[in-house]
Short mmCIF file of C-alpha atoms and ligand atoms in Angstrom, two decimals:
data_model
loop_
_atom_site.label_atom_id
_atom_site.label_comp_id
_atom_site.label_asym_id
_atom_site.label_seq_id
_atom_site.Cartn_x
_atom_site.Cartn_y
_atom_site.Cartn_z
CA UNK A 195 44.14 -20.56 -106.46
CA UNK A 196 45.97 -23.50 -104.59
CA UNK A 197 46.06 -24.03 -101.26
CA UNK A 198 48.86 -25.82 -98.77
CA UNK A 199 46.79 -28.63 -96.07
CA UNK A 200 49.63 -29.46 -93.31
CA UNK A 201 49.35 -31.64 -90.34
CA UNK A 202 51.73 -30.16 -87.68
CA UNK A 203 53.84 -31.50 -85.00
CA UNK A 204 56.66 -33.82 -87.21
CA UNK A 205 60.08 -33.91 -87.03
CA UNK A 206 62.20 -33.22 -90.48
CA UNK A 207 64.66 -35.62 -91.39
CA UNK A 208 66.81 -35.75 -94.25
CA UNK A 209 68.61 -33.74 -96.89
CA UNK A 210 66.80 -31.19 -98.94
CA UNK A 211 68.91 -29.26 -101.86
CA UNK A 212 68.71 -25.79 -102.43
CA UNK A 213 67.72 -24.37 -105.56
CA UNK A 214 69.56 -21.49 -107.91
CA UNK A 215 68.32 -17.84 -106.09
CA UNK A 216 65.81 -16.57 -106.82
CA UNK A 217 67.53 -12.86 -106.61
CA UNK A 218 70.12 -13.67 -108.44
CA UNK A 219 68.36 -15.84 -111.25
CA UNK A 220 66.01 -12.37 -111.71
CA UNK A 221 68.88 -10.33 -112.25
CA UNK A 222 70.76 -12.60 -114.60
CA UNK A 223 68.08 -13.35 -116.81
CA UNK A 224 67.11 -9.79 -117.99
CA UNK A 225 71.65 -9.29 -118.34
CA UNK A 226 70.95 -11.48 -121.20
CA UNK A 227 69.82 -9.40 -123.09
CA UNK A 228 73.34 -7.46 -123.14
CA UNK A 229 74.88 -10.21 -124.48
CA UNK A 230 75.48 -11.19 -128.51
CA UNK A 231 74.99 -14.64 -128.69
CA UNK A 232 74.24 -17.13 -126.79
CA UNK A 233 73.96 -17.35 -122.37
CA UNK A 234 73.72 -20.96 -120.74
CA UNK A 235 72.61 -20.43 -117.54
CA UNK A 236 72.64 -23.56 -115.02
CA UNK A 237 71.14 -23.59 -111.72
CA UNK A 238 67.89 -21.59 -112.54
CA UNK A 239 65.22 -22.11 -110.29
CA UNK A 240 61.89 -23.13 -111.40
CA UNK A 241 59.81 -20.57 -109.73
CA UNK A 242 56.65 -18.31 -111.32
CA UNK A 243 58.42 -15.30 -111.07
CA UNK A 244 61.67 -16.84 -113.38
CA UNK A 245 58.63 -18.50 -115.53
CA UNK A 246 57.62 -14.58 -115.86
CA UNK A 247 60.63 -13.22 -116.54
CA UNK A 248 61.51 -15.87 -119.34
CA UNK A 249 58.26 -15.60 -120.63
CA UNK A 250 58.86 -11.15 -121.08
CA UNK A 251 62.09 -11.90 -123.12
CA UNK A 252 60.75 -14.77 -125.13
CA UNK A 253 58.11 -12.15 -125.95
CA UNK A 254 60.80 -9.22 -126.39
CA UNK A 255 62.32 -11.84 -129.07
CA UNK A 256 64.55 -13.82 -127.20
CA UNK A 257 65.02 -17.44 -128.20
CA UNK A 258 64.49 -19.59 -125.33
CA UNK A 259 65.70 -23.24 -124.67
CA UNK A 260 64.93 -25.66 -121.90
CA UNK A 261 67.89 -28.35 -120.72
CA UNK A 262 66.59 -30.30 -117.71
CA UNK A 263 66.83 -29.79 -115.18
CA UNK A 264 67.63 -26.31 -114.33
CA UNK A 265 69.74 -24.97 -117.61
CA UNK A 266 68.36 -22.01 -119.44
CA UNK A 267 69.91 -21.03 -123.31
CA UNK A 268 69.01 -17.61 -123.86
CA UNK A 269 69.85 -15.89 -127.19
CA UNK A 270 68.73 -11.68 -127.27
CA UNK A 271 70.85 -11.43 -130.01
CA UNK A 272 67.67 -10.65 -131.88
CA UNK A 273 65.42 -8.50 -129.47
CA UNK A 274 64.05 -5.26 -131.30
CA UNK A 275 61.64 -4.44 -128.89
CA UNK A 276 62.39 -1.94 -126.33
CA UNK A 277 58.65 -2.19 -124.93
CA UNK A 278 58.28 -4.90 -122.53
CA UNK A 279 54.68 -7.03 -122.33
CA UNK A 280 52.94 -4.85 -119.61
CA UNK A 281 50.39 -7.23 -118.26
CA UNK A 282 54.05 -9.58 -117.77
CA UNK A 283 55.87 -6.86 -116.38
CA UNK A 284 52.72 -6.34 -113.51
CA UNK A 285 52.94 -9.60 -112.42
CA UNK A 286 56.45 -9.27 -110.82
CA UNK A 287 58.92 -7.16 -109.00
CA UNK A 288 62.12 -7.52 -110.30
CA UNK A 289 61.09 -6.97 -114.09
CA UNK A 290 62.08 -3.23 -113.26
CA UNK A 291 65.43 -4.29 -114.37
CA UNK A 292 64.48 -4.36 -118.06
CA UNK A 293 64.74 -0.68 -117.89
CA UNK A 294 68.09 -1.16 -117.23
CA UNK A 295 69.32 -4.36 -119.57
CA UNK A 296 67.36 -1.87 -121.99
CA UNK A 297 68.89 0.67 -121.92
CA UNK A 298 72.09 -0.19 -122.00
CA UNK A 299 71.17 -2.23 -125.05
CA UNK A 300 69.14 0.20 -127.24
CA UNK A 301 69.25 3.05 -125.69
CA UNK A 302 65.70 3.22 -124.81
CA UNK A 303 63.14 1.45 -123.10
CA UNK A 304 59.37 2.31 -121.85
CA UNK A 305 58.33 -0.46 -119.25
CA UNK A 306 55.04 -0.38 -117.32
CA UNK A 307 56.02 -0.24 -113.39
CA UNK A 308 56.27 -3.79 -111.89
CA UNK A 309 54.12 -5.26 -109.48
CA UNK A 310 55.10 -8.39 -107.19
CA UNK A 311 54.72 -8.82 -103.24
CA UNK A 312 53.32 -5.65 -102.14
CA UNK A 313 53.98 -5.62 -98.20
CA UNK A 314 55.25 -2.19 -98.16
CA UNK A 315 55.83 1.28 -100.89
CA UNK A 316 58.45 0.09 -102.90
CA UNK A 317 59.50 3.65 -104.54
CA UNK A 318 61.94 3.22 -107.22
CA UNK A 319 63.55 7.15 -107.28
CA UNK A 320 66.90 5.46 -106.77
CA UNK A 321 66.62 3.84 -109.81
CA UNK A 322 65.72 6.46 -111.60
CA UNK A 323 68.42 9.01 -110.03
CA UNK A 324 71.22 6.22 -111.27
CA UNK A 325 69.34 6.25 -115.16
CA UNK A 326 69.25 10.65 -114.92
CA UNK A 327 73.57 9.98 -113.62
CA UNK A 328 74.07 8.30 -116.91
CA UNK A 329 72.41 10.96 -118.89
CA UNK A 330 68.98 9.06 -119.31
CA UNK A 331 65.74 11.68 -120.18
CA UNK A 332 63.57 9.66 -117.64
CA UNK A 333 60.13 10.17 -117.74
CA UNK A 334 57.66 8.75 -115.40
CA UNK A 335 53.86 8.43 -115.90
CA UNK A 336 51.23 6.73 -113.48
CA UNK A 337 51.39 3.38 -115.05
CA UNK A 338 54.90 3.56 -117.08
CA UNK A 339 58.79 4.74 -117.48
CA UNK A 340 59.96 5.50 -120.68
CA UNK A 341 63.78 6.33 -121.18
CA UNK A 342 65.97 7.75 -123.35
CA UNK A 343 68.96 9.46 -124.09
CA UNK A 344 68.69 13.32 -122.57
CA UNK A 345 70.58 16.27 -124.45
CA UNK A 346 74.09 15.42 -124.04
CA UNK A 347 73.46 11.32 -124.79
CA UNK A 348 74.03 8.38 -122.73
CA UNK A 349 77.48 7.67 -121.27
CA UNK A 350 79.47 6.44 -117.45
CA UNK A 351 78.24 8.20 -114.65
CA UNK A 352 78.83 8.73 -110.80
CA UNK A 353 75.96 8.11 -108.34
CA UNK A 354 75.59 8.14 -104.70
CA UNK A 355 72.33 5.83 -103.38
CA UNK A 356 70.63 7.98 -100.60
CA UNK A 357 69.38 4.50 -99.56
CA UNK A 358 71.61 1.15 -99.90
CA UNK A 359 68.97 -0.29 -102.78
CA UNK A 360 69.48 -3.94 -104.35
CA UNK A 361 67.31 -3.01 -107.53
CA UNK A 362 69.03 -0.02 -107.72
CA UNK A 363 72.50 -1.09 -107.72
CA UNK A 364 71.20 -3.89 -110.02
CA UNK A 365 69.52 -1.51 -112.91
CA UNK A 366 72.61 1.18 -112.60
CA UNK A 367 75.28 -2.20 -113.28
CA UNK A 368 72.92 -3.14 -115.95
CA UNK A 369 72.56 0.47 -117.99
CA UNK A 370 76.00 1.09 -117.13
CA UNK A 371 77.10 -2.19 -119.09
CA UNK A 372 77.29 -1.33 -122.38
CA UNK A 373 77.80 2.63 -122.19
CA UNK A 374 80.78 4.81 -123.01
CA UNK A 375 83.23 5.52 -119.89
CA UNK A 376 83.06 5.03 -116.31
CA UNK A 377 80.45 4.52 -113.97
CA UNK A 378 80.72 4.28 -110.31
CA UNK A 379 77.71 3.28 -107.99
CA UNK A 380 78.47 4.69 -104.14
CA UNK A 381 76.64 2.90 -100.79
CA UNK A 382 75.14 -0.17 -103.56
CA UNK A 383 74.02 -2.77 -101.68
CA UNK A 384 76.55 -5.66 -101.08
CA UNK A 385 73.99 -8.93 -101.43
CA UNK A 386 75.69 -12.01 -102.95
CA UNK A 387 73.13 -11.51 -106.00
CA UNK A 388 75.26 -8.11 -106.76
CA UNK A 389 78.45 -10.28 -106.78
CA UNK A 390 76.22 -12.99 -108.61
CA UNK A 391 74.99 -10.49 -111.59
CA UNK A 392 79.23 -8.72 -111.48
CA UNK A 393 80.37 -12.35 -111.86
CA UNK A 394 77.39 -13.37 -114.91
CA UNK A 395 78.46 -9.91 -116.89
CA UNK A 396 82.20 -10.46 -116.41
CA UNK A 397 82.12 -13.97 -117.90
CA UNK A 398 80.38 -12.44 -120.59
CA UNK A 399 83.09 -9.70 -121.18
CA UNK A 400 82.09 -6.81 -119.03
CA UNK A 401 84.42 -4.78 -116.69
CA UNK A 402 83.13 -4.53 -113.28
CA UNK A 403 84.80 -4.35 -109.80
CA UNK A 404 83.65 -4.20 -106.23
CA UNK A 405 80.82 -5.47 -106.59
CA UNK A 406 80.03 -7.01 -102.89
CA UNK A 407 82.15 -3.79 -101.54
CA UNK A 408 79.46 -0.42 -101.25
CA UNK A 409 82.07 1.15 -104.15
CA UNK A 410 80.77 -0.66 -107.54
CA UNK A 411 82.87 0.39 -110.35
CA UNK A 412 81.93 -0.02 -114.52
CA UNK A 413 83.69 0.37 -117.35
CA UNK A 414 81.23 -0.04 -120.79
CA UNK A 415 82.49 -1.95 -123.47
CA UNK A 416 80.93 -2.44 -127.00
CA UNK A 417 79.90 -5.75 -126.85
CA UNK A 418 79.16 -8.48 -124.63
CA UNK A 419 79.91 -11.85 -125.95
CA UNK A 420 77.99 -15.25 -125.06
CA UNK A 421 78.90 -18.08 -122.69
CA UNK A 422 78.14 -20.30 -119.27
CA UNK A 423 77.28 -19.31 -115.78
CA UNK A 424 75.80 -21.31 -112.71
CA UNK A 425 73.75 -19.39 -110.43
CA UNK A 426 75.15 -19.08 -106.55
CA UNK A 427 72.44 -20.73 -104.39
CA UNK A 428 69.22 -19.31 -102.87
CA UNK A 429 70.47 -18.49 -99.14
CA UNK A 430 66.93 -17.37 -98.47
CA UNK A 431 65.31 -20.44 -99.58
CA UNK A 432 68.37 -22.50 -97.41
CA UNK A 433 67.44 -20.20 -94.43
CA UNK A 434 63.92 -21.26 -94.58
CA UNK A 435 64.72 -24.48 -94.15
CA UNK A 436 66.53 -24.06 -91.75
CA UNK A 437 64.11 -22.18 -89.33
CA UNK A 438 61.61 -24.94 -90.31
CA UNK A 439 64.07 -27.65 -88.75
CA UNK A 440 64.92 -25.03 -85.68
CA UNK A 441 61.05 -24.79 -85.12
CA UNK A 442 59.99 -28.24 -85.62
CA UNK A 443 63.05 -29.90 -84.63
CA UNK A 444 64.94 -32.75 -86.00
CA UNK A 445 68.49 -33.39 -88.26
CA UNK A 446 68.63 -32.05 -91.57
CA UNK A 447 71.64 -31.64 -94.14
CA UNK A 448 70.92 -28.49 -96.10
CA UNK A 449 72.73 -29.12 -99.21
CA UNK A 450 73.59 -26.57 -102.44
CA UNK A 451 74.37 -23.50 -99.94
CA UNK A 452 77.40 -21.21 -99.21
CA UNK A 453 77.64 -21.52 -95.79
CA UNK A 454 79.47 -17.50 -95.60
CA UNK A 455 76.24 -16.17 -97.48
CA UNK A 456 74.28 -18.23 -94.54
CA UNK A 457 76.06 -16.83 -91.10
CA UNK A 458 74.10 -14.09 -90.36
CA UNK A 459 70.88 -16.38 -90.02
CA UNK A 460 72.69 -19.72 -88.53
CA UNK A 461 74.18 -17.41 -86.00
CA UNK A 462 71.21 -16.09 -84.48
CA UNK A 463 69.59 -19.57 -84.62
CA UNK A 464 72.71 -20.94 -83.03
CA UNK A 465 71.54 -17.97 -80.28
CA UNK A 466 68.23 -19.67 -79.83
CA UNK A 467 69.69 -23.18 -79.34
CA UNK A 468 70.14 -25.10 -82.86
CA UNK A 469 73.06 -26.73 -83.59
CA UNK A 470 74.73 -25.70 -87.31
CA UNK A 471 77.50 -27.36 -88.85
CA UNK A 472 79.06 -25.90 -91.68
CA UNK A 473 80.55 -27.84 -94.38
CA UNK A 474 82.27 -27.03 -97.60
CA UNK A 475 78.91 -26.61 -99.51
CA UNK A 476 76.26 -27.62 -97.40
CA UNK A 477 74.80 -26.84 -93.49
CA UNK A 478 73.82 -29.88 -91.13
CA UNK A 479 70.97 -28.39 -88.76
CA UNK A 480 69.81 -30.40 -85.51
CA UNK A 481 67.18 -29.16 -83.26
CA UNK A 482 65.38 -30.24 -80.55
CA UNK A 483 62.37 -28.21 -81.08
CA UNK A 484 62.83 -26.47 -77.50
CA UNK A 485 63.95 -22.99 -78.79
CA UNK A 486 65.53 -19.74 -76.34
CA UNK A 487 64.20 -16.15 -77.14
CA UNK A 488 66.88 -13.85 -79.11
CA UNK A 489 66.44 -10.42 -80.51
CA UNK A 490 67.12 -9.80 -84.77
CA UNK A 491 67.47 -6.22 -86.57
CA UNK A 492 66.99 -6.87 -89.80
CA UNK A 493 69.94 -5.15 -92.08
CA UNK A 494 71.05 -5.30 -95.48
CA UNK A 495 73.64 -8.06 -96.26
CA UNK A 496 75.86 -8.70 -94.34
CA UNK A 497 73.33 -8.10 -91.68
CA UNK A 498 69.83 -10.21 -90.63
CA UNK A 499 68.19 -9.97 -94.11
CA UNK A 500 64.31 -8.59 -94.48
CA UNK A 501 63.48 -11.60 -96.40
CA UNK A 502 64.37 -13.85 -93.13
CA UNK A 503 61.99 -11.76 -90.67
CA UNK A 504 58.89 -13.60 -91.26
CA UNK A 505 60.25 -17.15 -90.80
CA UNK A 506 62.69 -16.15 -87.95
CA UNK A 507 58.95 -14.44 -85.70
CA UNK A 508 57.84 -18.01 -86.42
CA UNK A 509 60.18 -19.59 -84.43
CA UNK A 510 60.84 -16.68 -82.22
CA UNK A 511 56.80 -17.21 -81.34
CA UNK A 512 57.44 -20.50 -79.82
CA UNK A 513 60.86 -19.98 -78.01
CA UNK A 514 61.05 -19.52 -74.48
CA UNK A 515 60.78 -16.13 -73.51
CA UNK A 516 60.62 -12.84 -75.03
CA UNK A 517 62.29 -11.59 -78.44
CA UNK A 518 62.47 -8.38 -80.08
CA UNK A 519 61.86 -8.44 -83.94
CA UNK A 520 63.08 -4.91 -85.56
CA UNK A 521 62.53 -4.36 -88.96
CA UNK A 522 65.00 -1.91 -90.41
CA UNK A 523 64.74 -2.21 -94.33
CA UNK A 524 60.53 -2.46 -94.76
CA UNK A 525 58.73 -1.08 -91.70
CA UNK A 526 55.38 -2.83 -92.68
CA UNK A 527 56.47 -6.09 -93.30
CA UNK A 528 55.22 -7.06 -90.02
CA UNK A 529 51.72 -6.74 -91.21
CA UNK A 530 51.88 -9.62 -94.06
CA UNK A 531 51.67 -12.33 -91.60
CA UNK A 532 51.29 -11.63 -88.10
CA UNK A 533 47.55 -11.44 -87.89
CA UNK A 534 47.73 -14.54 -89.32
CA UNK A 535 50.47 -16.21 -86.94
CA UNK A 536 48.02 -14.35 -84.41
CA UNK A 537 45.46 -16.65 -85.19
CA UNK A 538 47.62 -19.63 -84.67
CA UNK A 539 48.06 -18.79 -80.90
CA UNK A 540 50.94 -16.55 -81.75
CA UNK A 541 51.75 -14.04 -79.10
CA UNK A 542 52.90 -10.64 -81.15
CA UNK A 543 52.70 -6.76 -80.20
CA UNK A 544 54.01 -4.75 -83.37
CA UNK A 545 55.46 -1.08 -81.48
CA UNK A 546 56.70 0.90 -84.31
CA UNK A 547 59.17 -1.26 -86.60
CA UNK A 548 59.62 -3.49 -83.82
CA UNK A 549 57.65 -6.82 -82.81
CA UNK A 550 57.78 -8.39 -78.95
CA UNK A 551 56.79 -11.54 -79.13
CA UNK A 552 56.50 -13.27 -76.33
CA UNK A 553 57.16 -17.83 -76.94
CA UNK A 554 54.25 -19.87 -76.30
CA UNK A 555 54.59 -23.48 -75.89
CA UNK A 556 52.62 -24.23 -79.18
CA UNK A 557 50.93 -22.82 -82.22
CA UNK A 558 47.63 -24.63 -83.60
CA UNK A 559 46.52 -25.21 -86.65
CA UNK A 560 44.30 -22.56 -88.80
CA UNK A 561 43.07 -21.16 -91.89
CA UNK A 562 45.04 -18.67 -93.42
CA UNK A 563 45.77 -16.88 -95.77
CA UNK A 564 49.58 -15.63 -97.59
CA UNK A 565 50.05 -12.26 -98.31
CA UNK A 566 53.54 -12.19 -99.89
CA UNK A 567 55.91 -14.75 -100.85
CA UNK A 568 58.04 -14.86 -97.44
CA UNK A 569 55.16 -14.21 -95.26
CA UNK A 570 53.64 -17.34 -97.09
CA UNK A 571 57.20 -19.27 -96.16
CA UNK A 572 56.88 -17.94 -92.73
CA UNK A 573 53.06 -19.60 -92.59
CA UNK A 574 54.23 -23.08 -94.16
CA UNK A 575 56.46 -23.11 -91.00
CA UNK A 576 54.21 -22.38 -88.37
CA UNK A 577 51.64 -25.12 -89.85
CA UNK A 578 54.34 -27.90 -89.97
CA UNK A 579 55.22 -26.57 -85.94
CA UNK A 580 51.42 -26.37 -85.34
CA UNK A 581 49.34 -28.73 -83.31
CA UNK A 582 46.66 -30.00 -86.07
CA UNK A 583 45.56 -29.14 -89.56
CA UNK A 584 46.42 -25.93 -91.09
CA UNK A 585 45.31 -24.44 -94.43
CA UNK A 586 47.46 -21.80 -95.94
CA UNK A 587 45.31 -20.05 -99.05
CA UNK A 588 46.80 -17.99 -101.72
CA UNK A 589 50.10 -19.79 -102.13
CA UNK A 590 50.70 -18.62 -105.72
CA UNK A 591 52.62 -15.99 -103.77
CA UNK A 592 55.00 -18.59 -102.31
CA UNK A 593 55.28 -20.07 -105.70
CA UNK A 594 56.74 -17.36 -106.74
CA UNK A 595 60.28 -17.93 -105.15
CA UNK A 596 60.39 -21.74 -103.60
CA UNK A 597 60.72 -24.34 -105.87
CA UNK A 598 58.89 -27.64 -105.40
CA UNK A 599 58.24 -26.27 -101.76
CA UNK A 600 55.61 -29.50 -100.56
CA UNK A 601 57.68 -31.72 -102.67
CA UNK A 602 60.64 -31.04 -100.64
CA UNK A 603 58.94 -31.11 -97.76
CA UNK A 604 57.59 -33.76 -98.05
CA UNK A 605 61.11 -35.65 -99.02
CA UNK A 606 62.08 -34.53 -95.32
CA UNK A 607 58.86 -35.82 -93.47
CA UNK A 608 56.50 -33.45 -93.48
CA UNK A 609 52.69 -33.62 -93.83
CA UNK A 610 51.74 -31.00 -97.02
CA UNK A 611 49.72 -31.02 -99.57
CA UNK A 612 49.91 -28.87 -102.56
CA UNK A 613 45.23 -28.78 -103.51
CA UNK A 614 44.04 -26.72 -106.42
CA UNK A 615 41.11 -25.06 -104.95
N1 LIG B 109 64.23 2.13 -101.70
C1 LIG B 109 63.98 3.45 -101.96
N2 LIG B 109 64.10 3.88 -103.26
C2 LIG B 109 64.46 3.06 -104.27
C3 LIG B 109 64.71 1.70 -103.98
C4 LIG B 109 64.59 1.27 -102.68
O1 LIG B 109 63.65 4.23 -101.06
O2 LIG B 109 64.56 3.51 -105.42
C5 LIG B 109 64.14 1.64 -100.30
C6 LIG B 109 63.05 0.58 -100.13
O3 LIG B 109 61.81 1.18 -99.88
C7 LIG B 109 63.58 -0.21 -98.97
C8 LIG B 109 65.09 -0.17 -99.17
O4 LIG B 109 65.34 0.94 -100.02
O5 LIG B 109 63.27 0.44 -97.77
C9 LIG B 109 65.70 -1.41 -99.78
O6 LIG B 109 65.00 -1.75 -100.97
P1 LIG B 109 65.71 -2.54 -102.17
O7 LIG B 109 65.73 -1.65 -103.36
O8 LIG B 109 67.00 -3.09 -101.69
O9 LIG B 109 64.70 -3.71 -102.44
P2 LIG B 109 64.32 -4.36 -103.82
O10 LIG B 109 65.48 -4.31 -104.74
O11 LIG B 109 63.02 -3.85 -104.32
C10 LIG B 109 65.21 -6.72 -103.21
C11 LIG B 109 64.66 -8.11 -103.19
C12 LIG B 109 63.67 -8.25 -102.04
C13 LIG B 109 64.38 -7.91 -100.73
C14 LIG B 109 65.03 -6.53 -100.82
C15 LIG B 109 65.88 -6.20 -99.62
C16 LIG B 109 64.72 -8.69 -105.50
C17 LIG B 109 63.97 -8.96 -106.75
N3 LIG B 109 64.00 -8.36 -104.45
O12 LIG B 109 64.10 -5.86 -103.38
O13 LIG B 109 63.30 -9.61 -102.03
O14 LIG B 109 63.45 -7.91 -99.68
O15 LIG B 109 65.89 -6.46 -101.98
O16 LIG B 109 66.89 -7.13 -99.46
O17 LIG B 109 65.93 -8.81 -105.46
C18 LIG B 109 61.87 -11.42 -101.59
O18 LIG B 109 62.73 -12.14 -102.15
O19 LIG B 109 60.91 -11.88 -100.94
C19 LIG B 109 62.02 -9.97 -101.68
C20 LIG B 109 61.04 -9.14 -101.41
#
């Protein structure tokens, strides 16, 4: 297990680039295997959980190729198997959408349920109510889901989320790809990794519309041919950098963003007194460090998103004032990394799904420990605000989704080290 060392209390400086999303990049990846022939994908992030993911197709019998720095070849024109590596599949979340990408492909698919950051029940019934709408048998086990076609055989479907559901949406616009007819997905979810994963099929030949709307709307065709995509950039990774600069202050050109997918973050630090410019493809934050209290419900896009609520309590626990933290997509997501923020002189009382926390001038350094990938972010922040050494344990989970993390870090002035224990 590594570990991160920081020594608090500098200012960042610089210009850090963003890296392909980490969403959308887990989405794309598995819509390969749709496609006859072959995908370039550019702007892939090199994170564990893509490593994961490419290593589950290359095991399916995908043929994988590398171009530096960040271009994936993928051909699935000769996958056969419909059964997915399950220790692979455990080790992440989103490799739930090979049930769809399956599906829609052969028909069939039995893959072992995923694993990943576990900071609250992540059911997947939404999924599996979109799979039953396009006329999927769907059987679920402790351990497994196997699918296949049910008595009157696979074809476009209508289905209404009860809950607005990313992987839901995602899975439903991957069976739905390749299937006879229409399908239409009501209340999806409207992240820019839906309209990331509509744009990646369409360039390969697929008929989708409205994807970023909450009416997505399929039409199969046979085939899927091959071809070039970019992935959009990672506008959670961009917003952690940001809160870093809010919190520690200093001048930083976030570069690689899209500055729309950003507004819902750079306003509410623009509430707590950081300056954000917005350029064509890139965000210039200044801070002075001295932060004002604010209040964030988190929403699905285009709202406050979830996977912004741990870094946002960071600097939230050092602005003047109070601020109240409510957490409307996972309830327990509080619990990941408050205890720990506790521990670095943070001031937090969880009621319900909301946190109070009330500033305090600083944070010190401590030893502890990440529990999930953005709870880990949100702990790399408060050590870089923190007065004296902190040690941040278990970072594999951060691994999963930031990309050379220290190294960038680093580039902008910070003290972190990356140790193997
Ligand atoms: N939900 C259900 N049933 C379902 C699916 C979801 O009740 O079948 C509920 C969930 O319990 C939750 C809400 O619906 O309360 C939203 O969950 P969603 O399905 O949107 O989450 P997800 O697809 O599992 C993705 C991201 C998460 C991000 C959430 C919310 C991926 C691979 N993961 O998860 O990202 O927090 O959407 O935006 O896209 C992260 O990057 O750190 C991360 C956890």
């Amino acid at each position: 297990m590594a570990k991160y060392v920081i020594n608090g209390g500098r200012r960042l400086e610089g210009t850090v680039t963003i890296s392909g999303g980490k969403n959308a990049a887990v989405a794309i990846l598995p819509a390969a295997l749709l496609v006859s022939g072959k995908c370039r994908v550019e702007n892939v992030p090199d994170i564990s959980d893509v490593r994961t993911l490419l290593d589950i197709l290359a095991d399916l019998g995908a043929e994988i190729t590398y171009e530096e720095p960040s271009t994936v070849i993928l051909d699935c024109t000769n996958v056969q198997s419909t059964h997915p590596n399950p220790e692979l599949v455990r080790k992440m979340r989103a490799s739930y959408y090979l049930m769809g990408a399956l599906l829609s492909r052969f028909h069939e698919a039995s893959v072992a349920l995923p694993g990943g950051c576990n900071f609250a029940a992540r059911p997947i019934d939404q999924h599996i109510k979109g799979f039953r709408a396009l006329g999927a048998k769907v059987q679920q086990t402790e351990d497994y889901v196997h699918l296949k076609p049910g008595p009157n055989g696979l074809k476009g479907g209508r289905v209404s989320l009860d809950v607005v559901s990313v992987g839901a949406t995602v899975n439903i616009m991957l069976a739905a790809c390749l299937l006879p007819g229409r399908t239409i997905i009501e209340n999806a979810a409207k992240e820019p990794h839906i309209v990331d994963l509509a744009n990646f099929l369409n360039t390969m030949g697929a008929h989708i519309s409205g994807a970023g709307t909450d009416t997505v709307k399929i039409t199969g065709v046979e085939k899927l041919e091959g071809g070039t995509y970019a992935i959009i950039p990672d506008q959670i990774e961009a917003g952690t950098y940001l809160a870093a600069v809010a919190a520690t202050g200093g001048n930083v050109l976030v570069q690689n963003v899209i500055p729309k997918h950003m507004e819902c973050v750079t306003s509410k630090l623009e509430e707590m007194g950081v300056t954000c410019i917005h350029y064509d493809d890139s965000i210039r934050v200044m801070s002075d460090g001295r932060l004002s209290a604010t209040n964030v419900k988190t929403r699905p896009y285009p709202g406050f998103p979830t996977d912004m609520q741990a870094q946002i309590c960071v600097c939230m626990s050092i602005a003047k004032g109070v601020s109240n933290l409510t957490e409307n997509v996972y309830e327990t997501r509080f619990f990941g990394y408050c205890t720990e923020l506790a521990m670095m002189g943070a001031d937090i009382l969880i009621s319900g799904k909301t946190a109070i926390i009330s500033g305090r001038e600083k944070l010190t350094g401590a030893v502890v420990r990440a529990h999930d990938l953005r709870a880990g972010a949100a702990l790399v922040i408060a050590g870089l605000v923190a007065e004296g050494a902190t040690v941040i344990k278990n970072i594999s989970f951060v691994e999963r989704g930031y990309e050379h993390l220290a190294e960038k870090m680093t580039s902008l002035g910070a003290s972190i080290q990356r140790i193997e224990d």
